Coordinates of C-alpha atoms in Angstrom, one line a residue:
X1 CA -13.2 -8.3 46.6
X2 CA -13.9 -10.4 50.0
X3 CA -16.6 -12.7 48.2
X4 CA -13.9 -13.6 45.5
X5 CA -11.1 -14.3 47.9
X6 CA -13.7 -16.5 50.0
X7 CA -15.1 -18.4 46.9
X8 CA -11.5 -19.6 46.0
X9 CA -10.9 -20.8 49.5
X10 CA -14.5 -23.5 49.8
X11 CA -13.9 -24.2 45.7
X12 CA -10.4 -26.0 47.0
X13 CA -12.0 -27.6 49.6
X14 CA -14.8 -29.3 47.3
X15 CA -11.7 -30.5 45.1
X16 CA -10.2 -32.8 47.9
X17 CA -13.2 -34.3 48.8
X18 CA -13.9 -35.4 45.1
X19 CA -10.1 -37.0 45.1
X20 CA -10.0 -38.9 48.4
X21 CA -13.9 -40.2 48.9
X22 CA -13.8 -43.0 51.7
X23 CA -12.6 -42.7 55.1
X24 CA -11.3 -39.4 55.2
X25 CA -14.4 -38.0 53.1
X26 CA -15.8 -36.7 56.5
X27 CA -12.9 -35.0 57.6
X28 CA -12.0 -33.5 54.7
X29 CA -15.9 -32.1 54.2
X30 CA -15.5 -31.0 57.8
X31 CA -12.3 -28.9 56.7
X32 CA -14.2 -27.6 54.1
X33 CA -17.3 -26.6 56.5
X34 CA -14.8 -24.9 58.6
X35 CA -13.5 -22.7 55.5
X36 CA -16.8 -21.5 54.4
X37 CA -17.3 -20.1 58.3
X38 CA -14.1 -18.6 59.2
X39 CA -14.4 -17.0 56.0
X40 CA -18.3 -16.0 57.2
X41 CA -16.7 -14.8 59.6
X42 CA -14.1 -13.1 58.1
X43 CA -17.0 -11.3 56.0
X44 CA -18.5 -10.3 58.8
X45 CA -15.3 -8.6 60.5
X46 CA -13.9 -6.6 57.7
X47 CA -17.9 -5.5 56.8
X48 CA -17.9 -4.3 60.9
X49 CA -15.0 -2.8 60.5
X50 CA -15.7 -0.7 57.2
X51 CA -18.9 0.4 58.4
X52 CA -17.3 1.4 61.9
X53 CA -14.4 3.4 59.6
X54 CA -17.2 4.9 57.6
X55 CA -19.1 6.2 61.0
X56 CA -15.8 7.5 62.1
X57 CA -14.9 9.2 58.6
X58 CA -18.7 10.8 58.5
X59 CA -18.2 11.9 62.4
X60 CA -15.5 13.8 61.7
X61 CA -16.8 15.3 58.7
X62 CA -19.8 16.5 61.2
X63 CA -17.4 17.6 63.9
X64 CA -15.5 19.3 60.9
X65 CA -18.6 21.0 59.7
X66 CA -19.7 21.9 63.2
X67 CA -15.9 23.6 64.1
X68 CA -16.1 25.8 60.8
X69 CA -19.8 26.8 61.4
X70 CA -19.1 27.6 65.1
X71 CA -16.0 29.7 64.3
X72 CA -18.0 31.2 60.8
X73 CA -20.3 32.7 63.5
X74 CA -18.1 34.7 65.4
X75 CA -17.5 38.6 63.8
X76 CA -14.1 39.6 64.8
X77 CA -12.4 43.3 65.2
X78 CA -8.5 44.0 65.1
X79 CA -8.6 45.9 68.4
X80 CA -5.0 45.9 68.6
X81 CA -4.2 47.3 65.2
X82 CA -6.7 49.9 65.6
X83 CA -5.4 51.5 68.5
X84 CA -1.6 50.4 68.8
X85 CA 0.7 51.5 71.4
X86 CA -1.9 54.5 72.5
X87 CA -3.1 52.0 75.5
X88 CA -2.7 51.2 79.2
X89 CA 0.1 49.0 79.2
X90 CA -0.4 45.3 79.9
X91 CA 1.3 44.4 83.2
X92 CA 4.2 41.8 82.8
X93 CA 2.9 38.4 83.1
X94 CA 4.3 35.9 85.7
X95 CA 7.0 33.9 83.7
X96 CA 4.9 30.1 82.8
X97 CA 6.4 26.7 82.8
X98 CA 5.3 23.5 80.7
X99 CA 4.2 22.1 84.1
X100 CA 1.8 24.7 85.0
X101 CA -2.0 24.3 84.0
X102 CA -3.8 27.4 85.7
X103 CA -3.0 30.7 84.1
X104 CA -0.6 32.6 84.7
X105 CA -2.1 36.4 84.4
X106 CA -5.2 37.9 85.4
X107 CA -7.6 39.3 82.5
X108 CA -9.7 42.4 81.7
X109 CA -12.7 41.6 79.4
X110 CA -14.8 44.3 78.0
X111 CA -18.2 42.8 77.6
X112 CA -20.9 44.5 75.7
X113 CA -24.8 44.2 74.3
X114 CA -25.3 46.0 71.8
X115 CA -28.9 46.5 70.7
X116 CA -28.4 46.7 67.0
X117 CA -30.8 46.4 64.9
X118 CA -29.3 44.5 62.4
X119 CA -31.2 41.3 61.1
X120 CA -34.7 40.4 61.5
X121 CA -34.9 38.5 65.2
X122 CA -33.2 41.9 66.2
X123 CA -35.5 43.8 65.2
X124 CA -38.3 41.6 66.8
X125 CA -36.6 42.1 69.9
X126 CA -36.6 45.8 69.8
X127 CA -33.4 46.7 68.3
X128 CA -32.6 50.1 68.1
X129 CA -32.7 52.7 65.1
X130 CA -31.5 51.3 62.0
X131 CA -29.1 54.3 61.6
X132 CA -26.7 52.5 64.0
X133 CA -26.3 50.8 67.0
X134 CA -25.7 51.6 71.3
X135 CA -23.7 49.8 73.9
X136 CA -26.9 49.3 75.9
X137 CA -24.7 46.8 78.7
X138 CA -21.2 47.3 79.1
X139 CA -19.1 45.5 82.0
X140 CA -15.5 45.4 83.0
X141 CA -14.9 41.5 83.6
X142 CA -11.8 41.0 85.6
X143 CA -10.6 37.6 85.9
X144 CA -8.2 36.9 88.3
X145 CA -4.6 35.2 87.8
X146 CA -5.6 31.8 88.9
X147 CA -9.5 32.0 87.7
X148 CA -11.2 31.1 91.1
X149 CA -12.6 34.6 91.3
X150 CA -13.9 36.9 88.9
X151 CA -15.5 41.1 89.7
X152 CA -18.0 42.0 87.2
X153 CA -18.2 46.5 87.2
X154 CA -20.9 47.9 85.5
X155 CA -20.5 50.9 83.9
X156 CA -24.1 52.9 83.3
X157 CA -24.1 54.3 80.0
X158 CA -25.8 57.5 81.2
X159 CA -21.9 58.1 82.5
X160 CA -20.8 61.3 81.1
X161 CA -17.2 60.6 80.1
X162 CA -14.5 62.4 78.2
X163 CA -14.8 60.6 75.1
X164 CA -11.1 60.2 73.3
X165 CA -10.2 61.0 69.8
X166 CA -11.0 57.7 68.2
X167 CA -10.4 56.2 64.7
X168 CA -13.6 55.4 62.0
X169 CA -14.8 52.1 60.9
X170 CA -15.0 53.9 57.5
X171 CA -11.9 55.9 58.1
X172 CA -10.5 59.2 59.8
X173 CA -11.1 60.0 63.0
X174 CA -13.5 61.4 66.0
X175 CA -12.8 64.2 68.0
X176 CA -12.7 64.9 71.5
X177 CA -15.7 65.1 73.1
X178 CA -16.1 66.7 76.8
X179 CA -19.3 65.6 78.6
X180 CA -20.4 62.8 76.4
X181 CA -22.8 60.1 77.2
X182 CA -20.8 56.9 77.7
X183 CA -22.5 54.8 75.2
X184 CA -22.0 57.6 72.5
X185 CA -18.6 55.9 72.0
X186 CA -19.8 53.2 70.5
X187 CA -22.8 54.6 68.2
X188 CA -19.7 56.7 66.8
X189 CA -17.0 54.2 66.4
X190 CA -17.9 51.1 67.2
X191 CA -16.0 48.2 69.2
X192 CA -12.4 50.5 68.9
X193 CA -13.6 53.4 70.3
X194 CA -15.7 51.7 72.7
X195 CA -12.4 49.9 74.3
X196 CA -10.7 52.8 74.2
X197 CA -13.3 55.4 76.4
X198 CA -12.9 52.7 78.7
X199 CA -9.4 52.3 78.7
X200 CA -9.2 55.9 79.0
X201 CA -11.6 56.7 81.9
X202 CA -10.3 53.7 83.9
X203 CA -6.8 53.5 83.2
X204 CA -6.8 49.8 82.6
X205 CA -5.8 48.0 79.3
X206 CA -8.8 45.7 78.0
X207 CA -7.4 42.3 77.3
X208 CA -10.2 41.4 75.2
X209 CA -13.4 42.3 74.1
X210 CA -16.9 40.6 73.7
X211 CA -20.2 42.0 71.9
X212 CA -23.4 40.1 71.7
X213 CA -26.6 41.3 70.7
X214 CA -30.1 40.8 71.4
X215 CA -31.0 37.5 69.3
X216 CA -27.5 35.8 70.4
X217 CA -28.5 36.5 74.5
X218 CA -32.3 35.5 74.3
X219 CA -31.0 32.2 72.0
X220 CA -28.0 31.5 74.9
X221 CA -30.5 31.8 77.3
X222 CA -33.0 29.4 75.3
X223 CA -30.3 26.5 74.7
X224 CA -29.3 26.7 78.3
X225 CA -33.7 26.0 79.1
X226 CA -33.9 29.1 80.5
X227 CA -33.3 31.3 83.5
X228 CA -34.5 31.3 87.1
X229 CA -34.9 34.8 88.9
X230 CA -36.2 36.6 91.7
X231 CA -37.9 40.3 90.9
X232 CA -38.7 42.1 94.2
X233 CA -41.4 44.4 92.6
X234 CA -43.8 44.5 89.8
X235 CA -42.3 45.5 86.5
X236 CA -44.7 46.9 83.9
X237 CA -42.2 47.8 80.9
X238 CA -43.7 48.5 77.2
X239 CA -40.4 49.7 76.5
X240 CA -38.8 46.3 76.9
X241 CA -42.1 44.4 76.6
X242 CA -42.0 42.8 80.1
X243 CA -44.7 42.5 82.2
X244 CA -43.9 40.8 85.6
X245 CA -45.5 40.4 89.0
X246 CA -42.8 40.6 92.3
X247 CA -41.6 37.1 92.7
X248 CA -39.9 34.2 91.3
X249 CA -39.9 33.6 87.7
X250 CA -38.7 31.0 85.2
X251 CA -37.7 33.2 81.7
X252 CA -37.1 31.9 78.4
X253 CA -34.8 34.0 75.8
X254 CA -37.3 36.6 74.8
X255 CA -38.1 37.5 78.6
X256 CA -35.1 37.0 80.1
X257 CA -33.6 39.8 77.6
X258 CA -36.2 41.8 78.3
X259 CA -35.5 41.9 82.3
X260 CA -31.7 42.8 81.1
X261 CA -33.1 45.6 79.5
X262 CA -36.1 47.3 81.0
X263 CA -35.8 50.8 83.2
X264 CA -38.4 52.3 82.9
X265 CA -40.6 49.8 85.1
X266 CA -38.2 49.8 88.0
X267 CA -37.3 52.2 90.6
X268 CA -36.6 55.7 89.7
X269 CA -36.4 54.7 85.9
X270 CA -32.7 54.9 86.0
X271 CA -29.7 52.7 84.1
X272 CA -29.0 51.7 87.7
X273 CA -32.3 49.6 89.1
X274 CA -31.9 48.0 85.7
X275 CA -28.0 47.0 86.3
X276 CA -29.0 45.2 89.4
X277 CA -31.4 43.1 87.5
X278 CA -28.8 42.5 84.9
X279 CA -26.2 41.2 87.6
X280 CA -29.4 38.9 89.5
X281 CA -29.1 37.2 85.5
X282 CA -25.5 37.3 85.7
X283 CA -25.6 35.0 88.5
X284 CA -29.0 32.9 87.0
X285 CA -27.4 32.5 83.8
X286 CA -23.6 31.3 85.7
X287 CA -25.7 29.0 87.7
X288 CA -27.8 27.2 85.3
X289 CA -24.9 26.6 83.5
X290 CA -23.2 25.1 86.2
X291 CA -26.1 23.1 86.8
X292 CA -25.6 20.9 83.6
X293 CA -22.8 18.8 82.6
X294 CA -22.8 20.0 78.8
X295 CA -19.8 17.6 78.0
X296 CA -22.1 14.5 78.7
X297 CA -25.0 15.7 76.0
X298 CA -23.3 16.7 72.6
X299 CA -26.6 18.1 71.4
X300 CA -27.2 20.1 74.0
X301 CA -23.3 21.4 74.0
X302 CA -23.4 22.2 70.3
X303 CA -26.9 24.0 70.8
X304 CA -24.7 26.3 73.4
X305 CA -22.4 27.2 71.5
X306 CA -24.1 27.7 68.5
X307 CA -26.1 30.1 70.9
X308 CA -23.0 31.9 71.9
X309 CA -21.2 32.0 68.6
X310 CA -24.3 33.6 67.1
X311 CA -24.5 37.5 67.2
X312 CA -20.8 37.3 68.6
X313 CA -18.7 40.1 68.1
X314 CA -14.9 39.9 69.4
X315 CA -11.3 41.0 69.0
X316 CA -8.8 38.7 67.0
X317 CA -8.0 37.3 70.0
X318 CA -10.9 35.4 70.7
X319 CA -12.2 35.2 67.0
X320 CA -12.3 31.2 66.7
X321 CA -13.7 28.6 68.5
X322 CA -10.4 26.8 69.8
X323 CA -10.1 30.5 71.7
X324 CA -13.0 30.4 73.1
X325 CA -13.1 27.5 74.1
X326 CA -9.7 27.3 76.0
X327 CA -10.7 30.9 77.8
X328 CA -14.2 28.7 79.0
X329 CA -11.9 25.3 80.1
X330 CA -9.7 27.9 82.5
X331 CA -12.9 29.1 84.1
X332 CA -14.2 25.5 84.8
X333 CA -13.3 26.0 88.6
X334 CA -14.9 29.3 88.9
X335 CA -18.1 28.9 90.8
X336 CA -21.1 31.5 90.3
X337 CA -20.3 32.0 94.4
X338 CA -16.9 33.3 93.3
X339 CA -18.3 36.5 91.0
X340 CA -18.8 39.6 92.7
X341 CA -20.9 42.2 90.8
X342 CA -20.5 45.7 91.6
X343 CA -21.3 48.7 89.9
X344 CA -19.0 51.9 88.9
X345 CA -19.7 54.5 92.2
X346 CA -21.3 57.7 90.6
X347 CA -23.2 60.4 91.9
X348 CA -25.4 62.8 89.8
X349 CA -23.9 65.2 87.3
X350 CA -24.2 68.6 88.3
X351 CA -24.7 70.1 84.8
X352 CA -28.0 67.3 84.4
X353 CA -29.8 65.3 87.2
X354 CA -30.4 62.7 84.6
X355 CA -26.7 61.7 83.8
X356 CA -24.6 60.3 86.0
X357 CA -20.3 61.0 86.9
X358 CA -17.6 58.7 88.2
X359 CA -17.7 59.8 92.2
X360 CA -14.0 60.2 93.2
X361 CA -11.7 58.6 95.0
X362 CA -14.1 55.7 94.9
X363 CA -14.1 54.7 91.3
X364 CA -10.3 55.1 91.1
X365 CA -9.4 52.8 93.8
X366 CA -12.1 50.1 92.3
X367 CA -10.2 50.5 88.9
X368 CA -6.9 50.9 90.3
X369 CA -7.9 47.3 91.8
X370 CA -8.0 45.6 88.3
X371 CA -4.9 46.6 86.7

């Protein structure tokens, strides 16, 4: 269509010279000159502008494809619907205004790993039977109102709990059970009756909830370039399948993982030498990602999140990636130096030295400082 339009427009030019030859000749072959570039150049211009248009159209199309893969990632669980009005309730939220950019209302986040052995990587990373699946982390994240300070609890899940009557993925309920193992909660009803042992043993309502399992950690920790960490003894693990000297260590995915899960290498062999490796990579991991400015390097930001999204289990309301990433820009000013990590007080259970109990008044008050 633009070659046409130009062709008419030097065509009319060549007719004026042919008519009036002599002393205007010149000028009016000039004229004509100055068609055939401005139309060049009009070429030129609208060809730019297409092709910039067409870059445009096919970004989006990429950031379109990119949003729905991201979000297609995440598994999510109706939390909510599941266990109704039988919950803590939510303490009343400080009225907002249009003009105010920091939350409003501080946050409880159950956080889980499961180490399910669904999927292939899983299973190269030591998953666990194929008959189900075990919280093998949980933490209590509490964010506070204004997100410049965050406690990380750590619940061992050799905590005997009073697990509550819980409803079935595949229908029906649980029963009571006196003296369970902590992490028995979710082997028997997954995400649901996880939240709600919690909610029950700590009094405090669970906000939200977020599962990852073993390939979605080891590939975060992989996209991020790894994790820096100090051990202060050997750990000889075939368990986990990590063999370490005391010392400082730079760990990809596979071997940072398995520091977050080995026991057996460390101290007395307990869940609670290996929760104080898992908060040191609590901080490593909050660190490194503080270290890089992910909005400058699109690659490396999409390679994040894909990271995150993958193996991501959470309630509905966290289930897309506008959610997530909203929750992430309120934590922007929440330096690693403002997490605490603590770790539920317990003592040994009197009815086996291997289990652990809630020691009283302590874990109360720590809960009771959350809600």
């Amino acid at each position: 269509m633009f070659l046409c339009v130009t062709g008419h427009e030097s065509g009319a030019g060549r007719d004026a010279g042919e008519t009036g030859r002599g002393a205007s000749g010149a000028t009016q072959d000039a004229v004509g000159g100055a068609g055939i570039r401005t139309g060049r150049r009009s070429i030129a211009l609208r060809t730019a502008g297409l092709t910039l248009a067409g870059l445009l159209v096919a970004a989006a199309g990429a950031a379109g494809w990119a949003y729905w893969h991201l979000s297609d990632n995440i598994t999510s669980v109706d939390i909510d619907q599941a266990l109704g009005d039988d919950r803590p309730r939510k303490p009343v939220a400080t009225p907002s205004t249009a003009a105010q950019e920091m939350p409003s209302e501080a946050l409880n986040i159950l956080v889980l790993g499961s180490d399910t052995r669904s999927g292939a990587e899983n299973q190269r990373l030591g998953g666990g039977d194929s008959d189900g699946a075990r919280s093998d982390t949980a933490m209590v994240v509490h964010l506070d109102a204004g997100r410049t300070s965050a406690t990380v609890v750590s619940i061992p899940r050799d905590t005997l709990v009073t697990r509550p009557s819980c409803p079935r993925p595949s229908g029906g309920t649980t029963a009571v059970a006196y003296g369970s193992m902590f992490n028995s909660a979710y082997a028997v009803g997954g995400p649901v009756c996880a939240v709600k042992t919690v909610e029950a043993m700590t009094g405090v309502r669970m906000d939200h909830y977020i599962e990852i399992d073993f390939s979605g950690f080891a590939k975060l920790v992989d996209a991020l370039g790894g994790v820096t960490v100090t051990t202060e003894e050997d750990i000889d693990d075939d368990d986990s399948r990590l063999h370490l000297e005391a010392g400082t260590h730079h760990l990809d995915g596979t071997r940072a993982l398995g520091l977050a899960r080995t026991r057996h290498g460390i101290g007395d062999g307990s869940d609670l030498g290996r929760i104080g490796l898992q908060h040191k990579l609590v901080k490593a991991l909050l660190e490194r990602i503080a270290a890089q400015d992910l909005l400058t390097d699109p690659a490396k930001l999409y390679r994040v999140a894909d990271a995150v999204t993958a193996g991501l289990t959470t309630d509905t309301g966290l289930d897309s990636l506008s959610e997530l990433t909203r929750l992430g820009q309120s934590l922007q000013h929440l330096p690693a130096s403002g997490v605490r990590t603590v770790t539920m007080p317990v003592v040994r259970a009197p009815s086996d030295p291997n289990r652990v109990v809630a020691e009283e008044p302590e874990a109360g008050r720590l809960w009771e400082s959350l809600r």
